[in-house]
C-alpha cells in the first residue's frame, strides 16, 4: 500500500493564480481531510469529507474548494492564491469508526508570492 | 467547543532522562485522544491513542501517555529519551459529535540533548 500520497511536494504560485493540490489514498478509507500547518498554529482543518460525494467545511475554509467524486481522491483547489495561503498542506485519511487514527500524506509546501 | 492545549512550545531533555510532553483538553463527554509525531519535512505519524479503559496507554517507539480525567490531561511520556526522539509532537482530540473532525494542539518541539 502506498498509503496517502500528495502531489506536488513543492509549489510556487503568484498571487491570483489557481491550482489544485492532489491527494489520494489506497486504504479504502471513508474519511479524508485537508489541513494547513503554520508555525505556532498547529494544524488547522480546511475541509473534510466523510465519503464520496460528501464534503464539509473545517476551521479555515475560505479560499479553498474541495470535491470527493471517488473514495480514493480528495483534491484541494485554491481559487485565487493569496500570500496568506503560503503554508504546508497535509492530507489525511481515516477508516470509518470513531476510534481510528489518521494517516497523513507527506505534505505540499506552497509559497504564494 | 472542544479544544486542545499544549502549554510548552519546546521541551529540552538530556538523553537517557525521562521526558514528558504536556497536553490538556476541553471536551464535552468522553474524549478520544491521540498523540502524533512529526519529523522534519515529513507528515504526521500516529503514536498512540486513548479511547477507553486503562488510563496508561502504550504506543510506538516506547512512548506512553497517561489519561487523567480529573485534570483533563493526556501527557506523553517516555522513561528514557533518545536523541532520535527529537521532533515535533502534536496532541489531538476527536470530535465526538459524529463529524469525524480532529482538533490539534499547536505542537511541542522536543529536543533531546546528547
Coordinates of C-alpha atoms in Angstrom, one line a residue, chain A:
Chain A
X1 CA 0.0 0.0 0.0
X2 CA 1.2 3.5 -0.8
X3 CA -0.9 4.9 2.0
X4 CA -1.7 8.6 1.5
X5 CA 0.1 10.4 -1.4
X6 CA 0.2 14.1 -2.2
X7 CA 1.4 15.9 -5.3
X8 CA 3.2 18.2 -5.8
X9 CA 5.8 18.3 -3.0
X10 CA 6.6 21.9 -3.6
X11 CA 4.8 24.7 -5.5
X12 CA 5.3 28.4 -6.0
X13 CA 2.4 30.5 -7.2
X14 CA 1.9 34.1 -8.0
X15 CA -0.9 36.0 -6.3
X16 CA -4.2 35.4 -8.2
X17 CA -3.2 32.1 -9.7
X18 CA -5.2 29.0 -9.2
X19 CA -4.1 25.4 -8.7
X20 CA -5.1 22.0 -7.4
X21 CA -3.3 20.0 -4.7
X22 CA -3.8 16.3 -5.2
X23 CA -4.4 13.7 -2.5
X24 CA -5.1 10.0 -2.9
X25 CA -5.3 7.1 -0.6
X26 CA -5.4 3.4 -1.3
X27 CA -6.7 2.1 2.0
X28 CA -10.4 2.5 1.2
X29 CA -10.8 5.0 4.0
X30 CA -14.1 6.8 4.1
X31 CA -12.9 9.9 5.9
X32 CA -10.4 12.3 4.4
X33 CA -9.4 15.8 5.4
X34 CA -7.1 18.7 4.5
X35 CA -5.1 20.7 7.0
X36 CA -2.7 23.6 6.8
X37 CA 0.3 23.8 9.1
X38 CA 1.7 27.2 10.0
X39 CA 4.3 28.0 12.7
X40 CA 2.8 28.3 16.1
X41 CA -0.7 27.5 14.8
X42 CA -0.5 23.7 14.8
X43 CA -2.7 22.0 12.2
X44 CA -5.9 23.7 11.2
X45 CA -8.7 21.9 9.4
X46 CA -9.6 23.3 6.0
X47 CA -12.2 20.9 4.6
X48 CA -13.1 17.3 5.2
X49 CA -15.2 14.5 3.7
X50 CA -17.0 11.6 5.3
X51 CA -17.4 9.7 2.0
X52 CA -17.7 10.1 -1.8
X53 CA -20.0 13.0 -2.7
X54 CA -20.0 14.4 0.9
X55 CA -17.8 17.3 1.9
X56 CA -17.9 19.9 4.7
X57 CA -16.0 23.0 5.9
X58 CA -13.5 22.9 8.6
X59 CA -12.0 25.8 10.6
X60 CA -10.4 27.8 7.8
X61 CA -12.3 27.0 4.5
X62 CA -12.2 30.4 2.8
X63 CA -10.3 30.5 -0.5
X64 CA -10.4 26.7 -0.9
X65 CA -12.7 24.3 -2.6
X66 CA -12.9 20.5 -2.4
X67 CA -14.7 17.7 -4.1
X68 CA -14.9 14.0 -3.5
X69 CA -16.0 12.1 -6.6
X70 CA -14.3 8.8 -5.5
X71 CA -13.3 7.2 -2.3
X72 CA -9.6 7.4 -3.2
X73 CA -9.2 11.0 -4.3
X74 CA -9.7 14.3 -2.4
X75 CA -8.3 17.3 -4.3
X76 CA -7.9 20.7 -2.8
X77 CA -8.4 23.7 -5.1
X78 CA -7.0 27.2 -4.5
X79 CA -9.3 29.5 -6.4
X80 CA -7.2 32.7 -6.4
X81 CA -4.0 32.3 -4.4
X82 CA -3.0 34.9 -1.8
X83 CA 0.2 35.3 0.2
X84 CA -1.8 34.3 3.3
X85 CA -2.1 30.8 1.8
X86 CA 1.6 30.2 2.0
X87 CA 1.8 27.2 4.2
X88 CA 2.4 23.4 4.3
X89 CA -0.7 21.4 3.4
X90 CA -1.4 17.9 4.6
X91 CA -4.0 15.5 3.5
X92 CA -5.1 12.7 5.9
X93 CA -7.4 9.7 5.8
X94 CA -9.1 7.6 8.5
X95 CA -11.0 4.4 8.4
X96 CA -14.7 4.8 9.4
X97 CA -15.5 4.3 13.1
X98 CA -14.8 6.6 16.0
X99 CA -11.6 5.1 17.3
X100 CA -9.3 5.2 14.4
X101 CA -6.2 7.3 13.9
X102 CA -5.5 9.4 10.9
X103 CA -2.9 8.6 8.3
X104 CA -1.1 11.6 6.8
X105 CA 0.5 12.3 3.5
X106 CA 4.0 13.8 3.2
X107 CA 2.7 17.3 2.6
X108 CA 2.8 20.0 0.0
X109 CA 4.9 23.2 0.7
X110 CA 3.2 26.1 -1.1
X111 CA 4.6 29.5 -1.5
X112 CA 2.5 32.4 -2.8
X113 CA 4.4 35.5 -3.9

